[in-house]
XYZ file of N, CA and C in Angstrom:
309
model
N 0.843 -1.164 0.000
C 0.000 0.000 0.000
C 0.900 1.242 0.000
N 0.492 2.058 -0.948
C 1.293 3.408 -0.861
C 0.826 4.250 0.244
N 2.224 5.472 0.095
C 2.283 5.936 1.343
C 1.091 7.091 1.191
N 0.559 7.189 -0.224
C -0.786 8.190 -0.519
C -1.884 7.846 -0.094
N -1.969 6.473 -0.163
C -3.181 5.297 -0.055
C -3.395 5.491 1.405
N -2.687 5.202 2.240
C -2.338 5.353 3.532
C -2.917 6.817 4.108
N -2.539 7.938 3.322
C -2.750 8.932 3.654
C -4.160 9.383 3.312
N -5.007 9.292 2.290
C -6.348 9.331 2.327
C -6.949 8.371 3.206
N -6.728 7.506 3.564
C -7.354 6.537 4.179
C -7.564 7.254 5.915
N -6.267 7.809 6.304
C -6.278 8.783 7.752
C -7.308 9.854 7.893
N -7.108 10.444 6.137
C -8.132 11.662 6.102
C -9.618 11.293 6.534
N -9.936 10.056 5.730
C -11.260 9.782 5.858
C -11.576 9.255 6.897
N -10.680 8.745 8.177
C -11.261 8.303 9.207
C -11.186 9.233 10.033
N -10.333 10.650 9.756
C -10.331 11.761 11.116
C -11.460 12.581 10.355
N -11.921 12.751 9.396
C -13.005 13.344 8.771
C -14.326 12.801 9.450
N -14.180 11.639 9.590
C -15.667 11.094 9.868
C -16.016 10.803 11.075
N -14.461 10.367 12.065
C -14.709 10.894 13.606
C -14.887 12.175 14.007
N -14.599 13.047 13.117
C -15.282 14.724 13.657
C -16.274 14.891 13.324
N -16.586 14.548 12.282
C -18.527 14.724 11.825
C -19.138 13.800 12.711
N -19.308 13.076 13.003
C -19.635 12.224 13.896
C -19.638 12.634 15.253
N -18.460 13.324 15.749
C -18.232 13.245 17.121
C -19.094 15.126 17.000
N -18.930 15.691 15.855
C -19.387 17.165 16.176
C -21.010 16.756 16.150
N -21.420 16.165 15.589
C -23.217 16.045 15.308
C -23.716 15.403 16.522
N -22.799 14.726 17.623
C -23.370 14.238 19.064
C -23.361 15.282 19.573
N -21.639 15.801 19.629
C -21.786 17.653 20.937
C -22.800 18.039 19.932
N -23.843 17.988 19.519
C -24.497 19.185 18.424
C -23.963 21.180 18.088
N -22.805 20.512 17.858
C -22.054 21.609 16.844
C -22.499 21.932 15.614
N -22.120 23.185 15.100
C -23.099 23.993 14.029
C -21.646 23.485 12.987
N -21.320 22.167 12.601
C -21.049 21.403 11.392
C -20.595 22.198 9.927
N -21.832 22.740 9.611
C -21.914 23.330 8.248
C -20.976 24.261 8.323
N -20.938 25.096 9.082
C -19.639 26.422 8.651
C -18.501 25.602 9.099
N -17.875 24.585 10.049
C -16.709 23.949 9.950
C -16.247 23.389 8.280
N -17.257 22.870 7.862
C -17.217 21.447 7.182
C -17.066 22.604 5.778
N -18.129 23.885 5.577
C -17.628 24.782 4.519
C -16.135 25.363 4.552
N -15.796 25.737 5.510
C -14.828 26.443 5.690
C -13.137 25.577 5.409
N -13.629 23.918 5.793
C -12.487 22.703 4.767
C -12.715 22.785 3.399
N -13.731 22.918 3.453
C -14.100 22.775 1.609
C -13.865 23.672 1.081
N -13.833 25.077 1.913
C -12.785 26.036 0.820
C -11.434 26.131 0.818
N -10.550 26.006 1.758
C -9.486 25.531 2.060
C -9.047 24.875 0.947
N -10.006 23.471 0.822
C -9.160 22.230 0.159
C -9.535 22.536 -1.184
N -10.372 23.455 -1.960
C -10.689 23.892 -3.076
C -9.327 24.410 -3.420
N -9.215 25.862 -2.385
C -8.551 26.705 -2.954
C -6.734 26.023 -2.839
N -6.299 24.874 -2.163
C -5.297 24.137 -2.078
C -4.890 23.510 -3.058
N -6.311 23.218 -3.829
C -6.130 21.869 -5.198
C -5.929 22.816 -6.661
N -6.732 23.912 -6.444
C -6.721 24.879 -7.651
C -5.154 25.634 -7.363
N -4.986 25.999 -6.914
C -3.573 26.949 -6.781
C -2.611 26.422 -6.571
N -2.641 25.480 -7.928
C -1.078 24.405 -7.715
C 0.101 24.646 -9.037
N -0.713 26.105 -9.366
C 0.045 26.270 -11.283
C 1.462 27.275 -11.252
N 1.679 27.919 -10.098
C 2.531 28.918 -9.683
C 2.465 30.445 -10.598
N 0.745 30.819 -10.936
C 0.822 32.198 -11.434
C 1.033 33.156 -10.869
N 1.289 33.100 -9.392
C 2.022 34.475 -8.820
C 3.512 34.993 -9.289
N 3.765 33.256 -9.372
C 5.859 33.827 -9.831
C 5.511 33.676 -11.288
N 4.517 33.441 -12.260
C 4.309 33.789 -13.626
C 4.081 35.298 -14.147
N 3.434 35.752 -12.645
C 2.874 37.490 -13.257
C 4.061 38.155 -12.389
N 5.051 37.486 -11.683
C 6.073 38.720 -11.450
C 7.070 38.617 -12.507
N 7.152 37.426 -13.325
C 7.672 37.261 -14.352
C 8.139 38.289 -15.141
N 6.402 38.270 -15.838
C 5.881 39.357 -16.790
C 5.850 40.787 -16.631
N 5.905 41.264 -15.631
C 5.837 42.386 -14.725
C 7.026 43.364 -14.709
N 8.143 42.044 -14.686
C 9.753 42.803 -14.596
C 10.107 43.767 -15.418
N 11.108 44.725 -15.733
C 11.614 45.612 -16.807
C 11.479 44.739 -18.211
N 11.488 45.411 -19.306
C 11.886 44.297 -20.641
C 13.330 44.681 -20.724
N 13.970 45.126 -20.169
C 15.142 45.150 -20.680
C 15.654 43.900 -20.189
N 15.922 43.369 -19.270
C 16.091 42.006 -19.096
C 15.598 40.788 -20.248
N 16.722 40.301 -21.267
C 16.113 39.967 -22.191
C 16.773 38.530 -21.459
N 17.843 38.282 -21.144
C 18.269 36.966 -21.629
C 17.904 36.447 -20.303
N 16.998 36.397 -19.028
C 15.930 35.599 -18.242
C 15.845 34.730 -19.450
N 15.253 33.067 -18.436
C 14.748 32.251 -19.490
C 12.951 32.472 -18.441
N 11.950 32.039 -18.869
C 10.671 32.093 -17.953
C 10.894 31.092 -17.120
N 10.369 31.481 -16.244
C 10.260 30.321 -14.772
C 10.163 28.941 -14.897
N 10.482 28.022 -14.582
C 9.497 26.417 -14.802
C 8.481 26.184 -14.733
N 7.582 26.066 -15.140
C 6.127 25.478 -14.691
C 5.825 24.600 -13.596
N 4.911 24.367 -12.821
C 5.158 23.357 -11.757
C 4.341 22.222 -12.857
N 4.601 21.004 -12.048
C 3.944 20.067 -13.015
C 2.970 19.595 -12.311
N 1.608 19.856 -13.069
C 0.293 19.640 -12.658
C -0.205 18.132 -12.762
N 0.782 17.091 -12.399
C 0.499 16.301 -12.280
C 1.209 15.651 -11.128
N 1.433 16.395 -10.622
C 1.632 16.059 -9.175
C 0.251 16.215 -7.757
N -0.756 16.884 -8.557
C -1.873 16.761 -7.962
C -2.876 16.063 -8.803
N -2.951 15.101 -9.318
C -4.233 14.951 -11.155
C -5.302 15.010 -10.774
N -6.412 15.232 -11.368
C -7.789 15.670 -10.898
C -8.166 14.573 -10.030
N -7.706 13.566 -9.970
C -8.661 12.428 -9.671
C -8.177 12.063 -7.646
N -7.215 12.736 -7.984
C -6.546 13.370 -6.544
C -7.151 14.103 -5.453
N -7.370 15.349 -6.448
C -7.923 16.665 -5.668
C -9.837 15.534 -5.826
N -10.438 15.581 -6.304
C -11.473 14.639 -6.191
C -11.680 14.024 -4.679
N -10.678 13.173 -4.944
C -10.798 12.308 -3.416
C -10.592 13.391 -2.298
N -9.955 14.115 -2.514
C -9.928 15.377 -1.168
C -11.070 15.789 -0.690
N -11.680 16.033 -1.935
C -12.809 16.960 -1.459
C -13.862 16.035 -1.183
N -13.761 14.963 -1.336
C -15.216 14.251 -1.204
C -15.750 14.284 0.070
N -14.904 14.217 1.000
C -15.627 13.974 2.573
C -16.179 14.836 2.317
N -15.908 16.079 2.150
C -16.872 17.142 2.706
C -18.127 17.365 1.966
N -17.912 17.498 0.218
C -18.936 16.909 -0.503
C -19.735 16.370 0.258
N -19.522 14.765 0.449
C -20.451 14.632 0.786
C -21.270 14.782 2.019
N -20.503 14.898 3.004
C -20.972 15.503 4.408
C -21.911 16.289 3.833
N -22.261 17.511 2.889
C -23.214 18.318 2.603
C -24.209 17.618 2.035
N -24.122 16.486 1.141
C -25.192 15.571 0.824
C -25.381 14.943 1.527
N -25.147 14.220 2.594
C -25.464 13.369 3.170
C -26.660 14.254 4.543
N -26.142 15.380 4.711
C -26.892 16.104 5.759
C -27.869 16.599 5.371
N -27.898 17.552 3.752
C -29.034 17.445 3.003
C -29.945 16.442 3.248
N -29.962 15.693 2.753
C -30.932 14.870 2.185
C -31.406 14.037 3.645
N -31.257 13.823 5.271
C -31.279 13.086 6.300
C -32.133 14.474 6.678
N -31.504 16.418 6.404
C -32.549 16.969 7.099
C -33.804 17.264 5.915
N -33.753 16.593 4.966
C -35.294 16.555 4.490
C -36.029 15.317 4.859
N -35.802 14.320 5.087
C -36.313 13.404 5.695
C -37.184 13.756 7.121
N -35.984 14.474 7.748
C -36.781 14.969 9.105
C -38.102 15.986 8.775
């Protein structure tokens, strides 16, 4: 088992002992559980390095012989990655949906 495999696997069990353990103390959940989900949004999207791309561009032009920065390589996160991140919380919002229409 990889050491990634391993590592989602932690996420999803400390994810689900806090939803769990917050919905007994009856804790207000939703702004915790939003406030990961933007976090881990804005963690998975901002992996391209356009801050050191626009100071790049920004510099004097007289500086000709700079080569441009490296790119980071966006496959060190692949969609199917950032996916599994976000799902706890995903679904924590569906799952609470749809249990408080039932009620």
């Amino acid at each position: 088992m990889s050491k990634r495999t391993i590592g989602y696997i932690v996420y999803y069990v400390l994810f689900a002992l806090f939803a769990i353990y917050g919905t007994v103390k009856h804790w207000p959940m939703q702004i915790f559980v939003a406030i990961i989900l933007l976090v881990e949004i804005l963690c998975c999207v901002g992996t391209d390095g356009t801050m050191s791309n626009l100071s790049y561009y920004t510099r004097s032009p007289t500086v000709a012989s700079e080569a441009p920065p490296p790119k980071r390589d966006i496959s060190s996160l692949p969609f199917v990655s950032s996916l599994l991140i976000l799902l706890p919380p995903i679904l924590y919002f569906v799952i609470y949906t749809v249990v408080w229409c039932l009620l």
